[in-house]
Amino acid sequence: MADLAVDAQASGRIGVVIVGAGSGTRLGGVDKAFMQLERRPLLGHAVDAFESVDEVDEIVLVVGSHRIADAWELASTSDWRKVVAVVAGGDTRQRSVFSGISALGNCDLIAIHDAARPLVTAEIVRNGIASARAHGAAVAAIPVRDTLKRSRGEQALVESTVDRTDLWAAQTPQVFRSSVLSEAYQLIGDRASEYTDDAGVVEAAGLPVAIFPGSVGNLKVTHPDDLPVATALLRARGSGHAPCAQEREVPSLRIGTGYDIHRLETGRKFILGGVAIPHMTGFVGHSDGDVLAHAVIDALLGAAGLGDIGSHFPPHDETFRGADSMELLRKAVGLVVASGLRPLRVDATVICERPKLAGDIPEMRRRLASTLGVGVEAVNIKAKTNEGLDAVGEGRAVAVHALATLH
Ligand code: MG
């Protein structure tokens, strides 16, 4: 415990993980985090509260892998400054929390919060931070107010009344010194998934967990009946919530198109989207001739207003002879990010008579997505033939049209 006492003196960075990866079975299987409350997703309300707390340095969002682009879109329409990453959740809550923690920078304190609690307030967050600084681990909770009955069996007859003295209903946020969290997870190991919250893991490791005041208003939206209640509570707060997207200015979404065509010759490699595909001909080009990567680069540069591929990677420059075009794409993404923008989605149409590309498209999408820094669902590739018409249709060239959006 001596080292914990030393940690209590530190006042370093504070990171937040907001978990919204679960689908609500009681809400008809919809993504709970994106359910609308007063025209704003639950996730948006929750992040607004943490953004408003000065002590919070960075926030990581954990959402379903198919909602990563939606979460970034929400970030782009909000006045958030602290969201540093959006990551895909795991198959259990603990794995989701783990992914989120891994994406945080080096933080002394980590707050974990459920996106399904959209009405958390800055005051609750500040109380949690203060309590975790003092005790190492702290959980928001409220005293149990209802009388509790125990019943077993199908008849649901009451067996006994549970003494509610000393009983608390746990909420989130739960705030931990990061050293306490890692010690607890190391001790508990794989059994961590048995616990329904992070404080449970810390308790099981025999480490102290303090309670700080949550609030009845910090309710969890788990049932359709909860929404009208949450709406009424939010309205009662008046102007306390951040304006929703429709009330803001229209977000600046940048769109760019790209086009490229490369001739095919024997004795060359056929590389599309970073994937080498066995074929009797391959692309003629100064680089590796990856016509899909080139069209995507032009779409990105176009959306960012940064010119075209030739102006950044000139065809007469010997440095780019035989270059890996995915590396050029990585550099183009770097230029886009340096200009304050971020890739959102890419859609491309590859016009190619042969070979058939369907089997290779999943790998192309994966490679493009990882280079673009987006989820694979944010990259779409369509393959078409040219019906035997002109040079593309005769199999002497492959052309690609691409469209990219940035935010
Ligand atoms: Mg080209």
XYZ file of C-alpha atoms and ligand atoms in Angstrom:
408
model
C 0.000 0.000 0.000
C 3.007 2.279 0.458
C 3.360 2.867 -3.283
C -0.347 3.721 -3.528
C 0.141 6.434 -0.894
C 2.939 7.905 -3.014
C 0.718 7.825 -6.111
C -1.941 9.803 -4.232
C 0.441 12.764 -4.236
C 0.717 12.748 -8.016
C -1.646 14.932 -9.991
C -0.931 13.820 -13.539
C -3.166 13.305 -16.542
C -6.741 12.101 -16.303
C -8.151 9.817 -18.987
C -11.743 8.739 -19.546
C -13.082 5.615 -21.262
C -16.735 5.825 -22.309
C -18.103 2.407 -23.191
C -21.001 2.171 -25.623
C -20.312 -1.090 -27.408
C -23.268 -3.131 -26.178
C -26.544 -3.511 -28.017
C -29.602 -3.159 -25.824
C -31.586 -6.389 -25.977
C -34.370 -4.736 -23.959
C -34.294 -1.843 -26.413
C -34.910 -4.105 -29.418
C -31.223 -4.787 -30.130
C -30.436 -1.211 -31.196
C -27.067 0.318 -30.405
C -27.784 1.883 -27.061
C -25.035 4.473 -27.359
C -26.652 5.915 -30.499
C -30.236 5.999 -29.192
C -31.600 9.511 -29.429
C -32.406 11.539 -26.342
C -33.648 15.030 -27.249
C -32.222 14.636 -30.784
C -28.745 13.758 -29.527
C -27.287 10.247 -29.042
C -26.831 9.021 -25.454
C -23.097 8.837 -26.182
C -23.069 12.529 -27.153
C -24.670 13.596 -23.866
C -22.212 11.508 -21.833
C -19.148 12.892 -23.639
C -20.452 16.477 -23.246
C -20.337 16.069 -19.451
C -16.732 14.822 -19.371
C -15.614 17.454 -21.928
C -16.873 20.157 -19.573
C -14.631 19.047 -16.685
C -11.332 20.971 -16.815
C -9.327 18.234 -15.065
C -10.130 15.690 -17.807
C -7.310 15.529 -20.379
C -8.348 12.842 -22.852
C -11.354 10.706 -23.729
C -11.525 7.393 -25.603
C -14.839 6.128 -26.983
C -15.499 2.389 -27.251
C -18.288 1.523 -29.700
C -19.380 -1.427 -31.847
C -16.927 -1.952 -34.722
C -19.640 -0.956 -37.214
C -20.244 2.374 -35.434
C -16.689 3.781 -35.400
C -17.350 6.104 -38.352
C -20.616 7.252 -36.733
C -18.777 8.073 -33.511
C -16.211 10.166 -35.418
C -19.059 11.851 -37.254
C -20.617 12.709 -33.889
C -17.247 14.040 -32.727
C -16.974 16.222 -35.835
C -20.373 17.818 -35.182
C -19.652 18.437 -31.493
C -17.388 21.008 -29.863
C -15.214 18.281 -28.354
C -11.515 18.877 -27.800
C -10.544 15.830 -25.763
C -11.628 12.769 -27.760
C -8.334 11.177 -28.855
C -9.516 7.808 -30.138
C -12.544 5.734 -31.071
C -11.962 1.995 -30.754
C -14.021 -1.142 -31.344
C -15.434 -2.942 -28.325
C -14.790 -6.575 -27.457
C -17.253 -9.417 -26.897
C -17.464 -8.731 -23.150
C -17.704 -5.486 -21.224
C -14.283 -6.043 -19.646
C -12.664 -6.557 -23.068
C -14.293 -3.340 -24.280
C -12.974 -1.458 -21.252
C -9.557 -2.961 -21.888
C -9.504 -1.773 -25.521
C -10.410 1.690 -24.314
C -7.741 1.821 -21.628
C -5.123 0.601 -24.140
C -5.932 3.554 -26.413
C -5.383 6.120 -23.628
C -2.045 7.836 -23.228
C -0.144 7.643 -19.976
C -2.749 8.682 -17.388
C -2.524 8.673 -13.590
C -6.284 8.447 -13.155
C -8.747 6.590 -15.379
C -12.508 7.135 -15.238
C -14.745 4.491 -16.810
C -18.287 5.433 -17.767
C -21.247 3.795 -19.515
C -22.614 5.679 -22.531
C -26.026 4.426 -21.364
C -25.813 6.963 -18.484
C -26.234 10.163 -20.527
C -27.255 12.369 -17.583
C -23.975 12.193 -15.682
C -22.988 15.674 -14.500
C -19.671 17.496 -14.234
C -20.170 17.558 -10.455
C -20.387 13.758 -10.251
C -17.247 13.453 -12.396
C -15.322 15.920 -10.179
C -16.423 14.053 -7.034
C -15.176 10.802 -8.543
C -11.795 12.300 -9.404
C -11.361 13.692 -5.884
C -12.362 10.394 -4.290
C -10.051 8.301 -6.498
C -7.162 10.661 -5.732
C -7.766 10.063 -2.034
C -8.575 6.344 -2.051
C -7.155 4.842 -5.266
C -10.523 3.536 -6.476
C -13.977 5.083 -6.274
C -17.436 4.179 -7.512
C -20.477 6.444 -7.911
C -23.399 5.007 -5.980
C -26.712 5.946 -4.380
C -28.338 4.417 -1.282
C -30.966 1.795 -2.090
C -34.326 3.446 -1.365
C -36.799 0.736 -2.295
C -37.589 -2.133 0.028
C -35.953 -5.247 -1.382
C -37.635 -8.666 -1.499
C -36.029 -12.005 -2.227
C -38.058 -14.603 -4.093
C -37.206 -17.911 -5.748
C -39.191 -20.317 -7.899
C -41.816 -19.811 -10.578
C -44.603 -18.671 -8.244
C -42.520 -15.596 -7.351
C -43.613 -15.798 -3.741
C -41.704 -13.617 -1.347
C -39.173 -15.594 0.645
C -37.791 -12.734 2.726
C -37.249 -9.009 2.964
C -33.638 -7.967 2.477
C -32.236 -5.521 4.977
C -31.331 -2.506 2.831
C -29.226 -0.807 5.496
C -25.709 -0.416 4.058
C -26.876 -1.342 0.527
C -25.872 0.921 -2.367
C -26.772 0.866 -6.043
C -23.549 1.235 -8.046
C -23.389 3.571 -11.051
C -20.688 4.917 -13.300
C -18.355 6.769 -13.488
C -15.944 4.563 -11.618
C -12.567 6.209 -11.206
C -9.247 4.486 -10.517
C -5.620 5.277 -10.110
C -4.198 3.432 -13.137
C -1.692 1.589 -10.910
C -4.617 0.209 -8.869
C -6.492 -0.945 -11.981
C -3.480 -2.722 -13.455
C -2.639 -4.366 -10.121
C -6.226 -5.623 -9.796
C -6.398 -6.967 -13.354
C -3.029 -8.681 -12.958
C -4.198 -10.402 -9.775
C -7.627 -11.423 -11.092
C -6.543 -12.322 -14.651
C -9.129 -14.113 -16.779
C -11.653 -14.155 -13.926
C -12.176 -10.403 -14.543
C -14.978 -11.225 -16.997
C -16.998 -12.664 -14.075
C -17.463 -9.165 -12.662
C -20.126 -6.832 -14.002
C -18.166 -3.676 -13.230
C -14.565 -2.588 -12.856
C -14.881 -1.791 -9.159
C -15.844 -5.463 -8.681
C -12.473 -6.523 -10.090
C -10.638 -4.136 -7.754
C -12.658 -5.372 -4.750
C -11.973 -9.000 -5.662
C -8.261 -8.179 -5.689
C -8.641 -7.101 -2.065
C -8.028 -3.409 -2.809
C -10.128 -0.678 -1.191
C -12.924 0.959 -3.209
C -14.574 4.145 -1.931
C -18.127 5.263 -2.635
C -18.827 8.807 -3.795
C -22.257 10.326 -4.364
C -23.886 9.451 -7.679
C -27.400 10.700 -8.277
C -30.883 9.368 -8.934
C -30.783 11.461 -12.117
C -27.691 9.609 -13.325
C -29.960 6.821 -14.509
C -29.064 4.028 -16.889
C -31.152 3.785 -20.047
C -31.826 0.055 -20.366
C -35.551 -0.096 -21.092
C -37.852 1.895 -23.430
C -39.625 3.228 -20.312
C -36.382 4.926 -19.242
C -36.367 7.306 -22.239
C -39.342 9.500 -21.256
C -37.893 9.733 -17.732
C -34.454 10.700 -19.062
C -36.063 13.232 -21.422
C -37.989 14.845 -18.555
C -34.850 15.034 -16.395
C -32.846 16.563 -19.235
C -35.549 19.169 -19.938
C -35.766 19.994 -16.231
C -32.088 20.929 -16.358
C -32.979 23.628 -18.854
C -30.135 24.833 -21.001
C -27.634 22.645 -19.178
C -27.097 20.337 -22.143
C -24.955 21.102 -25.159
C -26.836 22.042 -28.314
C -27.617 19.105 -30.568
C -26.223 18.821 -34.083
C -29.341 20.250 -35.709
C -29.022 23.387 -33.584
C -25.409 23.939 -34.600
C -23.996 25.164 -37.837
C -23.874 22.492 -40.518
C -20.604 20.569 -39.951
C -17.914 20.974 -42.571
C -17.727 17.689 -44.393
C -15.130 17.650 -47.187
C -15.680 15.533 -50.277
C -13.135 14.714 -52.987
C -13.064 12.525 -56.065
C -10.161 10.659 -57.611
C -9.631 8.877 -60.918
C -6.734 6.878 -62.286
C -6.058 4.434 -65.101
C -2.994 2.239 -65.671
C -2.041 0.101 -68.632
C -1.465 -3.644 -68.176
C 1.563 -5.454 -69.628
C 3.120 -8.862 -69.219
C 6.042 -9.169 -66.778
C 4.532 -6.656 -64.321
C 2.914 -7.132 -60.902
C -0.834 -6.753 -60.495
C -1.217 -4.904 -57.165
C -4.540 -3.347 -56.128
C -5.157 -1.769 -52.733
C -1.822 -3.171 -51.539
C -2.837 -6.743 -52.444
C -0.709 -8.627 -55.015
C -3.029 -10.709 -57.177
C -1.651 -13.466 -59.444
C -2.399 -12.530 -63.067
C -0.687 -12.864 -66.425
C -0.342 -9.068 -66.783
C 0.426 -6.275 -64.333
C 0.461 -2.500 -64.068
C 2.766 -0.191 -65.949
C 3.767 2.741 -63.760
C 6.615 4.683 -62.223
C 5.605 3.283 -58.794
C 4.163 -0.198 -58.286
C 1.200 1.030 -60.363
C -1.452 0.421 -57.693
C -4.220 2.260 -59.516
C -6.696 1.880 -56.622
C -4.292 3.429 -54.106
C -3.608 6.278 -56.574
C -7.292 7.084 -57.092
C -7.867 7.058 -53.310
C -4.861 9.368 -52.782
C -6.286 11.838 -55.304
C -9.723 11.662 -53.647
C -8.178 12.421 -50.232
C -5.985 15.246 -51.546
C -8.972 16.604 -53.453
C -11.173 16.630 -50.358
C -8.455 18.405 -48.383
C -7.761 20.918 -51.168
C -4.148 19.753 -51.347
C -3.668 19.363 -55.093
C -3.048 15.956 -56.633
C -0.811 12.904 -56.421
C 1.591 14.201 -59.081
C 2.326 17.403 -57.151
C 3.341 15.483 -54.005
C 4.921 12.367 -55.556
C 6.186 13.520 -58.995
C 6.456 10.732 -61.607
C 9.949 11.960 -62.651
C 11.273 11.784 -59.060
C 13.610 8.789 -58.758
C 12.697 8.342 -55.047
C 9.298 7.066 -56.144
C 10.555 4.536 -58.734
C 8.888 1.223 -57.898
C 7.439 2.808 -54.735
C 4.907 0.942 -52.606
C 1.774 2.982 -53.330
C 0.283 2.095 -49.924
C 3.279 3.930 -48.454
C 2.391 6.928 -50.656
C -1.190 6.633 -49.361
C 0.138 6.659 -45.794
C 2.038 9.880 -46.585
C -1.061 11.415 -48.181
C -3.090 10.601 -45.035
C -0.317 12.316 -43.062
C -0.724 15.468 -45.199
C -4.501 15.375 -44.687
C -4.164 14.969 -40.903
C -1.536 17.729 -40.777
C -4.082 20.055 -42.370
C -6.468 19.366 -39.474
C -8.725 16.896 -41.259
C -9.362 13.185 -40.856
C -10.565 10.487 -43.282
C -14.159 9.455 -42.677
C -15.171 7.164 -45.546
C -13.893 6.006 -48.932
C -15.894 4.462 -51.741
C -14.214 3.194 -54.911
C -15.262 1.537 -58.155
C -12.612 -0.601 -59.866
C -13.282 -1.179 -63.564
C -11.412 -4.325 -64.427
C -12.261 -6.969 -67.042
C -10.130 -9.674 -65.403
C -9.040 -11.149 -63.069
C -12.169 -11.444 -60.907
C -11.573 -9.338 -57.776
C -14.401 -10.399 -55.441
C -12.197 -12.759 -53.413
C -9.524 -10.098 -52.843
C -11.783 -7.151 -52.011
C -12.040 -7.948 -48.249
C -8.234 -7.815 -47.907
C -8.030 -4.599 -49.992
C -10.608 -3.010 -47.695
C -8.664 -4.097 -44.597
C -5.389 -2.683 -45.916
C -6.896 0.584 -47.093
C -8.826 1.002 -43.811
C -5.774 0.394 -41.656
C -3.714 2.893 -43.715
C -6.524 5.451 -43.587
C -6.999 4.947 -39.819
C -10.692 4.092 -40.133
C -12.771 0.996 -39.494
C -13.060 -1.499 -42.341
C -16.775 -0.670 -42.620
C -15.773 2.860 -43.688
C -14.086 1.583 -46.872
C -16.226 0.296 -49.719
C -14.875 -1.215 -52.942
C -16.982 -2.203 -55.916
C -15.684 -4.147 -58.922
C -17.206 -3.885 -62.411
C -16.236 -5.004 -65.884
C -16.421 -2.655 -68.851
C -18.594 -5.083 -70.829
C -15.750 -5.771 -73.264
C -15.768 -2.156 -74.478
C -12.637 -0.079 -75.189
C -9.129 -0.687 -73.791
C -10.383 -1.434 -70.249
C -12.919 -3.900 -71.600
C -10.214 -5.563 -73.713
C -8.174 -6.157 -70.554
C -5.394 -3.738 -71.552
C -5.960 -1.358 -68.630
C -7.694 -0.986 -65.257
C -9.445 2.242 -64.202
C -10.612 3.336 -60.748
C -13.027 6.035 -59.583
C -12.833 6.923 -55.876
C -14.703 9.207 -53.540
C -13.426 10.244 -50.115
C -15.040 12.190 -47.286
C -13.030 13.971 -44.595
C -14.068 15.749 -41.420
Mg -1.383 6.310 -61.144
